[in-house]
Short mmCIF file of C-alpha atoms in Angstrom, two decimals:
data_model
loop_
_atom_site.label_atom_id
_atom_site.label_comp_id
_atom_site.label_asym_id
_atom_site.label_seq_id
_atom_site.Cartn_x
_atom_site.Cartn_y
_atom_site.Cartn_z
CA UNK A 1339 131.90 60.23 132.41
CA UNK A 1340 129.30 62.88 133.37
CA UNK A 1341 127.74 64.67 130.31
CA UNK A 1342 128.21 68.42 129.85
CA UNK A 1343 124.90 70.35 130.28
CA UNK A 1344 123.25 72.29 127.67
CA UNK A 1345 120.55 74.97 128.09
CA UNK A 1346 118.54 76.90 125.70
CA UNK A 1347 114.90 78.28 125.00
CA UNK A 1348 112.42 79.95 122.81
CA UNK A 1349 109.93 82.80 123.26
CA UNK A 1350 106.63 81.47 123.22
CA UNK A 1351 104.88 83.95 120.79
CA UNK A 1352 103.47 83.26 117.50
CA UNK A 1353 104.28 79.85 115.68
CA UNK A 1354 107.58 78.07 115.43
CA UNK A 1355 108.83 78.34 111.85
CA UNK A 1356 111.73 76.75 109.94
CA UNK A 1357 114.28 79.16 111.26
CA UNK A 1358 113.53 78.15 114.91
CA UNK A 1359 113.58 74.27 113.78
CA UNK A 1360 116.71 74.51 111.70
CA UNK A 1361 118.72 76.90 113.78
CA UNK A 1362 117.80 75.35 116.96
CA UNK A 1363 115.48 72.56 117.78
CA UNK A 1364 116.60 70.07 114.96
CA UNK A 1365 120.28 70.73 116.38
CA UNK A 1366 118.93 70.10 119.88
CA UNK A 1367 117.51 66.78 118.92
CA UNK A 1368 120.46 65.53 116.88
CA UNK A 1369 122.96 66.16 119.78
CA UNK A 1370 120.58 65.44 122.61
CA UNK A 1371 121.97 61.79 123.59
CA UNK A 1372 125.54 63.68 124.09
CA UNK A 1373 124.64 66.19 126.67
CA UNK A 1374 122.24 66.60 129.88
CA UNK A 1375 119.78 69.03 128.34
CA UNK A 1376 117.30 71.56 129.63
CA UNK A 1377 115.08 73.35 127.24
CA UNK A 1378 112.54 75.94 128.27
CA UNK A 1379 109.55 77.64 126.86
CA UNK A 1380 110.41 81.34 127.20
CA UNK A 1381 107.31 82.88 128.36
CA UNK A 1382 108.50 85.60 130.39
CA UNK A 1383 110.59 86.87 127.59
CA UNK A 1384 107.26 86.80 125.48
CA UNK A 1385 105.84 89.96 127.31
CA UNK A 1386 108.63 92.04 126.78
CA UNK A 1387 106.78 93.13 123.56
CA UNK A 1388 103.11 93.83 123.26
CA UNK A 1389 101.32 90.31 123.71
CA UNK A 1390 97.83 88.80 123.54
CA UNK A 1391 97.08 87.53 127.09
CA UNK A 1392 94.27 85.37 125.72
CA UNK A 1393 96.63 83.31 123.83
CA UNK A 1394 100.02 83.21 125.92
CA UNK A 1395 99.17 80.10 127.81
CA UNK A 1396 97.83 78.17 124.74
CA UNK A 1397 100.84 79.04 122.82
CA UNK A 1398 103.05 77.99 125.56
CA UNK A 1399 101.67 74.48 125.63
CA UNK A 1400 101.42 74.25 121.83
CA UNK A 1401 105.35 75.08 121.68
CA UNK A 1402 105.85 72.15 124.46
CA UNK A 1403 104.02 69.90 121.77
CA UNK A 1404 106.08 71.16 119.12
CA UNK A 1405 109.31 70.58 121.27
CA UNK A 1406 108.34 66.80 121.60
CA UNK A 1407 107.15 66.29 118.19
CA UNK A 1408 110.18 67.53 116.70
CA UNK A 1409 111.88 64.70 118.75
CA UNK A 1410 113.13 65.68 121.87
CA UNK A 1411 113.55 62.78 124.03
CA UNK A 1412 112.54 63.00 127.86
CA UNK A 1413 115.21 60.22 128.62
CA UNK A 1414 117.79 62.99 127.67
CA UNK A 1415 116.07 66.27 128.06
CA UNK A 1416 113.94 68.15 130.62
CA UNK A 1417 111.31 70.57 129.00
CA UNK A 1418 109.82 73.18 131.37
CA UNK A 1419 108.19 76.58 131.30
CA UNK A 1420 110.24 79.56 132.29
CA UNK A 1421 107.52 81.36 134.49
CA UNK A 1422 106.96 78.00 136.42
CA UNK A 1423 110.56 78.34 138.10
CA UNK A 1424 110.35 81.73 140.25
CA UNK A 1425 114.23 81.73 140.66
CA UNK A 1426 114.52 82.89 137.01
CA UNK A 1427 112.96 86.27 138.07
CA UNK A 1428 114.44 86.51 141.40
CA UNK A 1429 118.06 86.03 140.17
CA UNK A 1430 117.52 88.47 137.26
CA UNK A 1431 116.60 91.31 139.87
CA UNK A 1432 120.02 90.42 141.66
CA UNK A 1433 121.83 90.39 138.54
CA UNK A 1434 120.26 93.65 137.27
CA UNK A 1435 121.51 95.42 140.38
CA UNK A 1436 125.02 94.77 139.42
CA UNK A 1437 124.86 95.27 135.72
CA UNK A 1438 125.78 98.56 134.38
CA UNK A 1439 123.08 100.48 132.42
CA UNK A 1440 125.25 101.22 129.48
CA UNK A 1441 125.85 97.61 128.83
CA UNK A 1442 122.05 97.17 128.17
CA UNK A 1443 121.66 100.51 126.27
CA UNK A 1444 124.25 99.06 123.73
CA UNK A 1445 122.53 95.90 122.88
CA UNK A 1446 121.57 95.71 119.09
CA UNK A 1447 118.32 94.02 119.60
CA UNK A 1448 117.26 96.60 122.31
CA UNK A 1449 118.18 99.43 119.88
CA UNK A 1450 116.17 97.89 116.79
CA UNK A 1451 113.10 96.92 118.69
CA UNK A 1452 113.06 100.15 120.74
CA UNK A 1453 112.64 102.11 117.45
CA UNK A 1454 109.87 99.75 116.42
CA UNK A 1455 107.86 100.32 119.51
CA UNK A 1456 108.57 103.83 119.89
CA UNK A 1457 106.94 105.26 122.95
CA UNK A 1458 105.43 101.89 123.94
CA UNK A 1459 108.73 100.35 124.79
CA UNK A 1460 109.07 98.94 128.43
CA UNK A 1461 111.59 98.45 130.65
CA UNK A 1462 111.52 94.85 130.22
CA UNK A 1463 112.87 94.96 126.84
CA UNK A 1464 115.82 97.02 128.30
CA UNK A 1465 116.54 94.53 130.93
CA UNK A 1466 115.95 91.46 128.66
CA UNK A 1467 119.51 90.41 128.51
CA UNK A 1468 119.80 90.25 132.29
CA UNK A 1469 116.62 87.89 132.49
CA UNK A 1470 118.53 85.91 129.75
CA UNK A 1471 121.70 85.65 131.83
CA UNK A 1472 119.44 84.43 134.78
CA UNK A 1473 117.89 81.81 132.51
CA UNK A 1474 121.52 80.62 131.53
CA UNK A 1475 123.27 80.79 134.76
CA UNK A 1476 120.80 79.04 137.08
CA UNK A 1477 121.40 75.79 135.52
CA UNK A 1478 125.39 76.19 135.24
CA UNK A 1479 125.43 74.80 131.63
CA UNK A 1480 128.76 74.17 130.02
CA UNK A 1481 127.25 74.85 126.58
CA UNK A 1482 124.44 77.38 125.58
CA UNK A 1483 123.28 76.68 121.79
CA UNK A 1484 123.02 80.10 120.04
CA UNK A 1485 122.53 81.49 116.66
CA UNK A 1486 125.07 84.08 115.13
CA UNK A 1487 122.79 86.80 115.96
CA UNK A 1488 122.60 85.94 119.72
CA UNK A 1489 126.20 85.90 120.50
CA UNK A 1490 126.10 89.45 121.91
CA UNK A 1491 123.54 88.23 124.56
CA UNK A 1492 125.83 85.43 125.63
CA UNK A 1493 128.89 87.70 125.73
CA UNK A 1494 126.97 90.04 127.97
CA UNK A 1495 126.17 86.86 130.21
CA UNK A 1496 129.74 86.30 130.43
CA UNK A 1497 130.26 89.80 131.39
CA UNK A 1498 127.87 89.56 134.09
CA UNK A 1499 129.35 86.60 135.57
CA UNK A 1500 132.77 87.90 135.73
CA UNK A 1501 131.54 91.27 137.25
CA UNK A 1502 129.39 89.36 139.83
CA UNK A 1503 132.30 87.04 140.56
CA UNK A 1504 134.64 89.94 140.87
CA UNK A 1505 132.42 91.65 143.65
CA UNK A 1506 131.16 88.75 145.43
CA UNK A 1507 133.54 85.72 144.90
CA UNK A 1508 137.08 84.61 144.60
CA UNK A 1509 138.93 83.51 141.34
CA UNK A 1510 139.56 80.32 143.19
CA UNK A 1511 135.76 79.80 144.15
CA UNK A 1512 133.60 81.57 141.53
CA UNK A 1513 129.89 81.57 142.40
CA UNK A 1514 128.42 81.75 138.79
CA UNK A 1515 129.73 79.59 135.99
CA UNK A 1516 130.91 81.14 132.80
CA UNK A 1517 128.93 79.62 129.80
CA UNK A 1518 130.50 78.77 126.39
CA UNK A 1519 128.38 79.21 123.19
CA UNK A 1520 127.55 76.21 120.90
CA UNK A 1521 127.20 77.24 117.29
CA UNK A 1522 126.39 75.30 114.33
CA UNK A 1523 127.76 76.59 111.06
CA UNK A 1524 125.12 75.48 108.74
CA UNK A 1525 121.47 76.54 109.23
CA UNK A 1526 122.53 78.72 112.00
CA UNK A 1527 120.74 81.56 110.62
CA UNK A 1528 117.74 80.84 108.43
CA UNK A 1529 116.60 84.08 106.43
CA UNK A 1530 113.23 85.51 105.33
CA UNK A 1531 111.38 84.35 102.38
CA UNK A 1532 110.47 87.84 101.43
CA UNK A 1533 114.02 89.26 101.87
CA UNK A 1534 117.17 87.23 101.89
CA UNK A 1535 119.28 89.81 103.90
CA UNK A 1536 116.90 89.48 106.80
CA UNK A 1537 116.47 86.56 109.45
CA UNK A 1538 113.41 84.47 109.50
CA UNK A 1539 111.31 85.94 112.31
CA UNK A 1540 108.07 85.24 114.38
CA UNK A 1541 107.82 89.08 114.59
CA UNK A 1542 107.70 89.86 110.90
CA UNK A 1543 104.29 91.07 110.01
CA UNK A 1544 104.23 89.24 106.65
CA UNK A 1545 103.28 85.61 107.11
CA UNK A 1546 104.70 84.99 103.55
CA UNK A 1547 108.15 85.70 105.21
CA UNK A 1548 108.49 82.32 106.99
CA UNK A 1549 107.06 78.71 106.80
CA UNK A 1550 105.57 77.76 110.15
CA UNK A 1551 106.26 74.04 111.30
CA UNK A 1552 102.62 73.45 111.45
CA UNK A 1553 101.72 75.05 108.05
CA UNK A 1554 99.51 72.72 105.90
CA UNK A 1555 100.87 71.62 102.47
CA UNK A 1556 98.91 73.88 100.47
CA UNK A 1557 100.05 77.02 102.62
CA UNK A 1558 103.55 75.79 102.26
CA UNK A 1559 103.22 75.44 98.50
CA UNK A 1560 101.63 79.05 98.31
CA UNK A 1561 104.41 80.64 100.46
CA UNK A 1562 107.29 79.11 98.38
CA UNK A 1563 105.66 79.79 95.06
CA UNK A 1564 105.47 83.49 96.13
CA UNK A 1565 108.97 83.82 97.74
CA UNK A 1566 111.39 86.25 96.47
CA UNK A 1567 113.85 85.27 93.82
CA UNK A 1568 115.97 86.92 91.11
CA UNK A 1569 115.76 86.44 87.18
CA UNK A 1570 118.98 84.59 86.91
CA UNK A 1571 119.06 81.03 85.80
CA UNK A 1572 121.24 78.43 87.66
CA UNK A 1573 121.29 78.13 91.35
CA UNK A 1574 124.51 78.74 93.31
CA UNK A 1575 125.56 79.23 96.99
CA UNK A 1576 127.61 81.90 98.48
CA UNK A 1577 126.85 84.87 95.86
CA UNK A 1578 126.32 87.98 97.73
CA UNK A 1579 124.36 89.26 94.82
CA UNK A 1580 121.72 86.57 95.38
CA UNK A 1581 121.00 86.33 98.88
CA UNK A 1582 117.67 84.67 98.29
CA UNK A 1583 119.24 82.00 96.06
CA UNK A 1584 121.76 81.13 98.85
CA UNK A 1585 118.92 81.03 101.46
CA UNK A 1586 116.44 78.64 99.29
CA UNK A 1587 119.28 76.51 98.42
CA UNK A 1588 120.45 75.98 101.95
CA UNK A 1589 116.76 75.14 103.07
CA UNK A 1590 116.66 72.77 100.62
CA UNK A 1591 120.11 71.09 101.61
CA UNK A 1592 118.98 71.05 105.24
CA UNK A 1593 115.44 69.73 104.85
CA UNK A 1594 116.65 67.19 102.09
CA UNK A 1595 119.88 66.06 104.03
CA UNK A 1596 121.90 66.04 101.05
CA UNK A 1597 125.32 67.59 100.94
CA UNK A 1598 126.30 70.88 99.68
CA UNK A 1599 128.06 69.41 96.78
CA UNK A 1600 125.27 67.29 95.85
CA UNK A 1601 122.90 70.27 95.93
CA UNK A 1602 125.11 72.39 93.82
CA UNK A 1603 125.39 69.64 91.25
CA UNK A 1604 121.79 69.01 91.19
CA UNK A 1605 120.48 72.65 91.11
CA UNK A 1606 123.26 74.30 89.04
CA UNK A 1607 121.27 74.54 85.97
CA UNK A 1608 117.92 74.77 87.30
CA UNK A 1609 115.39 77.75 86.83
CA UNK A 1610 113.17 78.76 89.70
CA UNK A 1611 110.10 77.29 87.98
CA UNK A 1612 111.73 73.89 88.52
CA UNK A 1613 113.21 74.58 91.86
CA UNK A 1614 110.22 75.92 93.59
CA UNK A 1615 108.15 72.72 93.41
CA UNK A 1616 111.01 70.65 94.36
CA UNK A 1617 111.68 72.74 97.48
CA UNK A 1618 107.93 72.70 98.44
CA UNK A 1619 107.86 68.96 97.98
CA UNK A 1620 110.88 68.57 100.24
CA UNK A 1621 109.71 70.91 102.90
CA UNK A 1622 106.28 69.03 103.18
CA UNK A 1623 107.76 65.89 103.23
CA UNK A 1624 110.39 66.96 105.98
CA UNK A 1625 107.54 68.50 108.22
CA UNK A 1626 104.97 65.85 107.92
CA UNK A 1627 106.32 63.53 110.79
CA UNK A 1628 106.42 66.50 112.92
CA UNK A 1629 102.69 67.57 112.29
CA UNK A 1630 101.45 63.90 112.87
CA UNK A 1631 103.25 63.67 115.98
CA UNK A 1632 102.09 67.06 117.05
CA UNK A 1633 98.48 66.33 116.61
CA UNK A 1634 98.72 63.01 118.50
CA UNK A 1635 100.37 64.98 121.59
CA UNK A 1636 97.67 67.66 121.61
CA UNK A 1637 94.96 65.07 121.90
CA UNK A 1638 96.42 63.85 125.30
CA UNK A 1639 96.48 67.29 127.23
CA UNK A 1640 97.07 65.02 130.36
CA UNK A 1641 100.20 63.68 128.91
CA UNK A 1642 101.56 67.41 128.38
CA UNK A 1643 100.58 68.40 131.84
CA UNK A 1644 102.64 65.81 133.38
CA UNK A 1645 105.61 66.30 131.10
CA UNK A 1646 105.77 70.11 132.16
CA UNK A 1647 105.23 69.24 135.93
CA UNK A 1648 108.15 66.88 135.86
CA UNK A 1649 110.15 69.30 134.00
CA UNK A 1650 109.14 72.11 136.50
CA UNK A 1651 110.36 70.09 139.44
CA UNK A 1652 113.73 69.00 137.94
CA UNK A 1653 114.21 72.43 136.96
CA UNK A 1654 113.46 74.17 140.25
CA UNK A 1655 115.83 71.90 142.18
CA UNK A 1656 118.83 72.83 140.19
CA UNK A 1657 117.72 76.67 139.70
CA UNK A 1658 117.29 77.04 143.47
CA UNK A 1659 120.73 75.84 144.33
CA UNK A 1660 122.15 78.33 142.19
CA UNK A 1661 120.05 81.15 143.43
CA UNK A 1662 120.88 80.41 146.90
CA UNK A 1663 124.65 80.43 146.26
CA UNK A 1664 124.25 83.95 144.63
CA UNK A 1665 122.24 85.11 147.66
CA UNK A 1666 124.55 83.89 149.93
CA UNK A 1667 127.37 85.59 148.33
CA UNK A 1668 125.56 88.70 148.24
CA UNK A 1669 125.00 88.71 152.20
CA UNK A 1670 121.28 87.44 152.16
CA UNK A 1671 120.08 85.02 154.71
CA UNK A 1672 118.79 81.76 153.21
CA UNK A 1673 115.74 80.15 155.13
CA UNK A 1674 116.26 76.54 156.28
#
């Protein structure tokens, strides 16, 4: 049987952290043999907020190396850079011309980030969901791995598909394919180390809020030692009054590979002074193989260039087919 196609990507600003790994990349790795995978480096999305142009290219290559170091297998997965496939921006323009403005203004992430940026907010932040829709639709995936906080973006993608097909296709012969979400229950939303009610984020100004995948052991120990906790002895999952406790136990469960009931039994009588060193040790051990493989990949830039060049060519072949279908439906001529 033909494998279902899966597509996803991560913005190429800052360092990838445990939230990116446990909420996305590790899930990709574990399921990759069951799907035809396209995972991209979202450097076009990276400039929707103020960015440092002197580090954008380096950040992109480092992220590609992290993808590989985490275990993505090129026998099952195509890895490519978003900006290396021009069809992303071309389809985004076509879709933006059929997407109602009020749909974009209602997006929660736009409202939140626009408040933070104030007068510096750019149009790209508003139209970000249209580019994301283009990213997805070009590859006609069956499933799109998303966190709970990204479901709204996939919903608007599905709405854009319906609107486009209604205007330019028929129900029996749709032009764009409607994607389905692929959501994993555990670890889909990893929270900040400084505030258990907020998602772990690369954009958080405090480095103490996250553990980056490439943090050395002493840094990991410091961050966990200083992370926010509460004065209650005994650690339990699911207490709404103890969000940090739930988050740290979840991290330990996911990084140790233990079941929830095992972690509950192990930690129910612990104090933070006993648990934090355990979590630090477990985190360091889990990240060490990734860091070692990353270092080896970065020592061979030619290999990384070859991977991304091959990924670009494979991605372009599929993306251009979808783009041409959309352009034909809208009445454009396609050069031979």
